Short mmCIF file of C-alpha atoms in Angstrom, two decimals:
data_model
loop_
_atom_site.label_atom_id
_atom_site.label_comp_id
_atom_site.label_asym_id
_atom_site.label_seq_id
_atom_site.Cartn_x
_atom_site.Cartn_y
_atom_site.Cartn_z
CA MET A 1 25.61 -0.82 88.93
CA ASP A 2 21.75 0.15 89.16
CA TRP A 3 20.45 -1.87 86.01
CA GLN A 4 16.91 -0.54 86.61
CA ARG A 5 18.22 3.15 86.25
CA ALA A 6 20.32 2.38 83.19
CA LYS A 7 17.46 0.80 81.49
CA LYS A 8 15.16 3.77 82.18
CA ILE A 9 17.87 6.15 80.97
CA MET A 10 18.43 4.19 77.61
CA LEU A 11 14.50 3.98 77.29
CA LEU A 12 14.45 7.79 77.53
CA ILE A 13 17.19 8.28 75.08
CA LEU A 14 15.71 6.11 72.52
CA LEU A 15 12.21 8.04 73.08
CA ILE A 16 13.93 11.38 72.64
CA THR A 17 15.82 10.06 69.42
CA ASN A 18 12.57 9.01 68.12
CA LEU A 19 10.84 12.22 68.77
CA ILE A 20 13.71 13.98 67.08
CA LEU A 21 13.42 11.75 64.03
CA PHE A 22 9.60 12.39 63.73
CA ALA A 23 10.17 16.01 63.91
CA LEU A 24 12.37 15.95 60.92
CA ILE A 25 10.25 13.81 58.97
CA LEU A 26 7.37 16.23 59.74
CA TYR A 27 9.51 19.12 58.89
CA ARG A 28 10.57 17.63 55.47
CA TYR A 29 7.06 16.60 54.59
CA GLU A 30 5.77 20.27 55.40
CA ASN A 31 8.63 21.69 52.99
CA TYR A 32 8.35 19.21 50.20
CA LYS A 33 4.81 18.34 50.24
CA ASP A 34 2.87 19.66 46.92
CA LYS A 35 0.88 22.67 48.19
CA THR A 36 -1.12 22.56 44.76
CA SER A 37 -3.07 19.33 46.05
CA SER A 38 -4.39 21.42 49.06
CA GLY A 39 -8.04 22.45 49.57
CA GLU A 40 -6.93 26.03 49.60
CA PHE A 41 -5.15 25.84 46.25
CA ILE A 42 -8.02 23.76 44.62
CA ASN A 43 -10.66 26.46 45.72
CA LYS A 44 -8.45 29.12 44.06
CA VAL A 45 -8.20 27.19 40.78
CA SER A 46 -12.03 26.80 40.98
CA GLU A 47 -12.45 30.53 41.39
CA LEU A 48 -10.13 31.49 38.45
CA LEU A 49 -11.94 28.88 36.18
CA LYS A 50 -15.26 30.61 37.01
CA THR A 51 -13.58 33.80 35.32
CA LYS A 52 -14.06 32.16 32.07
CA ASP A 53 -17.51 30.60 32.93
CA ILE A 54 -15.81 27.35 33.32
CA SER A 55 -17.40 25.01 36.41
CA LEU A 56 -16.34 21.85 38.18
CA GLU A 57 -19.00 19.15 37.88
CA THR A 58 -16.59 16.61 39.18
CA LYS A 59 -13.94 16.31 42.17
CA ILE A 60 -10.44 17.15 41.66
CA PRO A 61 -8.19 14.14 42.37
CA LYS A 62 -5.87 15.07 45.25
CA TYR A 63 -3.66 11.98 45.10
CA LYS A 64 -0.41 11.76 43.58
CA LEU A 65 0.34 9.62 40.68
CA ASN A 66 3.73 7.97 39.52
CA MET A 67 3.27 6.00 36.24
CA LYS A 68 5.75 4.70 33.79
CA SER A 69 5.82 5.74 30.12
CA LEU A 70 4.97 3.39 27.28
CA ASN A 71 6.72 2.52 24.14
CA VAL A 72 3.95 2.35 21.82
CA GLU A 73 3.49 1.98 17.77
CA PHE A 74 0.74 2.59 15.38
CA GLU A 75 -1.23 -0.30 14.11
CA THR A 76 -0.31 -0.26 10.32
CA TYR A 77 -2.25 -1.67 7.23
CA ASP A 78 -1.58 -2.49 3.65
CA LEU A 79 -4.11 -1.78 0.86
CA ASP A 80 -3.71 -4.99 -0.74
CA LYS A 81 -4.66 -6.95 2.43
CA MET A 82 -7.39 -4.60 3.28
CA ASN A 83 -8.96 -4.88 -0.25
CA SER A 84 -8.76 -8.67 0.58
CA LEU A 85 -10.29 -8.36 3.86
CA PHE A 86 -12.92 -5.56 3.17
CA PHE A 87 -13.84 -6.38 -0.72
CA ASN A 88 -12.57 -10.00 -1.36
CA ASP A 89 -9.95 -8.38 -3.58
CA LEU A 90 -12.68 -6.96 -5.71
CA GLY A 91 -11.75 -3.24 -5.13
CA ILE A 92 -9.87 -1.05 -7.31
CA VAL A 93 -6.62 -0.10 -5.41
CA SER A 94 -5.02 3.27 -6.25
CA THR A 95 -1.72 4.11 -4.65
CA THR A 96 -0.67 7.88 -4.14
CA THR A 97 2.68 7.67 -2.19
CA ARG A 98 3.75 4.89 -0.03
CA GLY A 99 1.34 4.34 2.70
CA ASN A 100 -1.21 6.44 1.21
CA GLY A 101 -4.14 5.39 -1.32
CA ARG A 102 -7.61 4.31 -1.57
CA ILE A 103 -9.78 1.37 -2.66
CA ASP A 104 -13.28 1.76 -4.42
CA PHE A 105 -15.76 -0.94 -4.80
CA LYS A 106 -19.32 -0.42 -5.64
CA ASP A 107 -20.82 2.27 -3.31
CA SER A 108 -17.96 1.87 -0.74
CA SER A 109 -14.47 3.47 -0.44
CA PHE A 110 -11.54 2.78 1.83
CA ILE A 111 -8.91 5.40 2.41
CA LEU A 112 -5.40 4.70 3.94
CA ILE A 113 -3.63 7.73 5.39
CA ASN A 114 0.23 7.26 6.36
CA SER A 115 -0.25 3.47 6.71
CA ARG A 116 -2.08 3.96 10.02
CA ARG A 117 -5.49 5.80 9.77
CA ILE A 118 -8.34 4.03 8.09
CA LEU A 119 -11.33 6.07 6.49
CA TYR A 120 -13.83 3.59 5.41
CA GLU A 121 -17.44 4.86 4.03
CA ARG A 122 -20.30 3.01 2.25
CA GLN A 123 -23.69 4.86 1.13
CA LYS A 124 -25.59 2.41 3.17
CA GLY A 125 -24.93 -0.15 6.03
CA GLN A 126 -25.20 -3.86 5.23
CA GLY A 127 -25.29 -7.23 6.91
CA TYR A 128 -26.90 -6.12 10.27
CA THR A 129 -30.10 -5.33 12.06
CA ILE A 130 -29.48 -2.60 14.34
CA GLU A 131 -32.67 -1.38 16.41
CA ASN A 132 -30.85 0.05 19.44
CA LEU A 133 -27.42 0.97 20.87
CA GLU A 134 -26.71 -2.49 22.19
CA ASP A 135 -27.29 -3.78 18.71
CA ALA A 136 -24.95 -1.18 17.31
CA VAL A 137 -22.21 -2.12 19.79
CA LYS A 138 -22.52 -5.82 18.93
CA ALA A 139 -22.37 -5.03 15.28
CA SER A 140 -19.36 -2.41 15.57
CA LYS A 141 -17.37 -5.36 17.34
CA ASP A 142 -18.29 -8.04 14.96
CA PHE A 143 -17.36 -5.86 12.11
CA LEU A 144 -14.01 -5.44 13.42
CA VAL A 145 -13.28 -9.23 13.80
CA LYS A 146 -14.69 -9.82 10.36
CA HIS A 147 -12.19 -7.22 8.86
CA GLY A 148 -9.23 -8.25 10.84
CA LEU A 149 -8.84 -5.62 13.11
CA SER A 150 -8.11 -5.72 16.70
CA ASN A 151 -11.12 -5.33 19.21
CA THR A 152 -9.12 -5.97 22.42
CA ASP A 153 -8.39 -3.46 25.24
CA MET A 154 -11.02 -1.23 24.22
CA ILE A 155 -13.50 1.13 26.13
CA ILE A 156 -16.45 2.81 24.83
CA THR A 157 -16.29 6.60 25.29
CA LYS A 158 -19.43 7.69 23.19
CA MET A 159 -22.74 6.00 22.32
CA GLU A 160 -25.50 7.77 21.17
CA LYS A 161 -28.56 7.79 18.53
CA GLU A 162 -28.75 10.79 16.32
CA GLU A 163 -31.33 11.17 13.55
CA GLY A 164 -31.61 7.47 12.73
CA GLN A 165 -27.63 7.12 12.95
CA PHE A 166 -25.90 5.16 15.75
CA ILE A 167 -22.71 6.60 16.91
CA VAL A 168 -20.39 4.28 18.79
CA GLU A 169 -16.69 5.49 19.69
CA TYR A 170 -14.05 3.53 21.30
CA ARG A 171 -10.66 4.43 22.81
CA LYS A 172 -7.60 2.18 23.71
CA LEU A 173 -7.21 1.09 27.35
CA TYR A 174 -3.89 0.23 29.01
CA ASP A 175 -3.66 -0.62 32.91
CA ASN A 176 -7.32 0.80 33.26
CA LYS A 177 -6.16 4.21 31.78
CA LEU A 178 -6.96 5.58 28.35
CA LEU A 179 -4.08 5.68 25.65
CA GLU A 180 -4.48 9.00 23.72
CA THR A 181 -4.55 9.40 20.83
CA SER A 182 -6.06 6.34 19.83
CA TYR A 183 -9.68 5.84 18.59
CA THR A 184 -12.03 3.61 16.56
CA ASN A 185 -15.03 5.61 15.76
CA PHE A 186 -18.31 4.18 14.11
CA GLN A 187 -21.42 5.73 12.37
CA MET A 188 -23.89 3.24 11.64
CA ASP A 189 -27.66 3.16 10.29
CA LYS A 190 -30.22 0.32 10.80
CA ASN A 191 -28.62 -1.90 8.38
CA GLY A 192 -24.85 -1.61 9.51
CA VAL A 193 -21.73 0.33 9.32
CA LYS A 194 -21.52 3.39 7.09
CA LYS A 195 -18.54 4.94 8.41
CA LEU A 196 -15.44 3.90 10.36
CA ASP A 197 -12.50 6.18 11.25
CA ARG A 198 -9.63 4.43 13.02
CA LEU A 199 -6.28 5.31 14.42
CA TRP A 200 -5.04 2.57 16.60
CA LEU A 201 -2.06 2.34 18.99
CA ASN A 202 -0.41 -0.82 20.54
CA VAL A 203 1.75 -1.00 23.43
CA ILE A 204 5.28 -2.50 22.91
CA ASP A 205 6.39 -2.27 26.75
CA GLU A 206 6.79 -0.11 29.66
CA SER A 207 9.79 2.04 30.46
CA GLY A 208 12.01 1.35 33.21
CA ARG A 209 11.40 4.32 35.46
CA LYS A 210 8.34 6.03 36.94
CA ILE A 211 7.36 9.47 36.13
CA TYR A 212 6.00 11.59 38.99
CA MET A 213 3.19 13.61 37.84
CA GLU A 214 2.05 17.15 38.50
CA SER A 215 -1.34 17.68 40.65
CA ALA A 216 -4.42 17.56 38.97
CA SER A 217 -5.20 21.06 40.20
CA LYS A 218 -2.10 22.29 38.64
CA ALA A 219 -2.99 20.93 35.10
CA LEU A 220 -6.34 22.53 35.42
CA LEU A 221 -4.48 25.92 35.39
CA SER A 222 -3.46 25.11 31.74
CA ILE A 223 -7.25 25.93 30.77
CA LEU A 224 -6.66 29.47 31.29
CA GLU A 225 -4.04 29.87 28.57
CA LYS A 226 -6.43 28.11 26.36
CA ASP A 227 -9.36 29.42 24.26
CA ILE A 228 -11.96 27.71 26.31
CA SER A 229 -14.97 29.16 28.07
CA ASP A 230 -18.64 28.43 29.00
CA LYS A 231 -18.04 24.76 29.56
CA LYS A 232 -18.56 22.25 32.35
CA ILE A 233 -15.65 19.79 33.54
CA THR A 234 -17.29 16.50 33.96
CA LYS A 235 -14.12 14.27 34.32
CA ILE A 236 -10.39 14.55 35.36
CA GLU A 237 -8.47 11.41 34.87
CA ALA A 238 -4.83 10.06 34.31
CA CYS A 239 -4.01 8.81 30.88
CA TYR A 240 -1.30 8.09 28.47
CA TYR A 241 -0.58 10.43 25.57
CA PHE A 242 1.05 9.92 22.26
CA ASP A 243 0.52 12.42 19.53
CA PRO A 244 3.60 12.99 17.26
CA GLU A 245 2.12 16.04 15.61
CA GLU A 246 1.31 17.66 18.56
CA GLN A 247 4.33 16.68 20.55
CA GLY A 248 6.60 17.62 17.65
CA TYR A 249 8.41 14.34 17.32
CA ILE A 250 10.11 15.19 13.78
CA ASP A 251 9.37 17.33 10.97
CA ASP A 252 8.03 14.75 8.85
CA ILE A 253 5.34 13.13 11.12
CA THR A 254 4.27 10.93 8.45
CA LYS A 255 7.10 8.53 9.12
CA VAL A 256 6.49 8.29 12.67
CA LEU A 257 5.42 4.89 13.65
CA GLN A 258 6.62 4.51 16.88
CA GLY A 259 7.14 6.74 20.12
CA ARG A 260 6.67 7.26 23.88
CA ALA A 261 3.35 7.68 25.42
CA ILE A 262 3.63 9.90 28.42
CA PRO A 263 1.65 10.14 31.60
CA SER A 264 -0.82 13.19 31.55
CA TRP A 265 -4.06 14.50 32.51
CA ARG A 266 -7.16 14.20 30.55
CA ILE A 267 -9.90 16.95 31.26
CA GLU A 268 -13.40 16.19 29.63
CA PHE A 269 -16.01 18.78 29.27
CA ASP A 270 -19.71 18.31 29.04
CA ASP A 271 -19.75 18.68 25.22
CA GLY A 272 -17.76 15.88 24.93
CA GLU A 273 -14.39 17.63 23.83
CA ASP A 274 -11.38 17.07 25.94
CA LEU A 275 -8.04 18.56 26.65
CA ILE A 276 -4.71 16.55 27.38
CA VAL A 277 -2.38 18.28 29.46
CA GLU A 278 1.22 16.79 29.45
CA ASN A 279 3.39 15.91 32.34
CA TYR A 280 6.80 17.40 31.93
#
């Protein structure tokens, strides 16, 4: 037997087999790849947005994402405990319905909505010396600690000085992505916190399977269906999204304390507004 010839034949067969496999893989890729991430499609999206005077000031992500959804729960509060933490048990507590009520103390008020949203306000700030935005950030974090509110996994999304008032806004962060809708917003004067608006989510765990997201360019098309015009898009990023009112969890959203945050796209505009596009 001519082993050299047999060896050449076997190598040739292997080569042909590999070429066929490569051709099949290429064929499947061309047929199944997401055309909405192509440069041509992105250019078309950009042109369509221009018809509503919306311009792109950032690059559209071309990468495909697969993310797990999250099981989340609202951080909840008790009026009596908040009276202790905020007013040393000296405030006047009045309850309207379960999970709803207010505390009044001198020039301050604390309103609790559905056990989960805090609206705190006082006529003048107190206890701090705030001269710049750096001081405002330090004061806001210290305020949270002193009043028993979590300040971990937070990222500043807005920080500005307006007519002698300091605005600092935080969002919840998980795995380097925003967890919407979860926020802690401060308004301060030179002496301390005047207003606090807080609705906070905590992550229980991740779901078992990953969800493949639609492309960012396809998500941008949803803007065309909204009453949005004459804006600049400054950021497009993946996020997690849980909002029982918008997502229509149950008829009585006041009873929702837990749920599922799904992977979504967050589109931010130059005026600070944003749009969450859910991934279905």
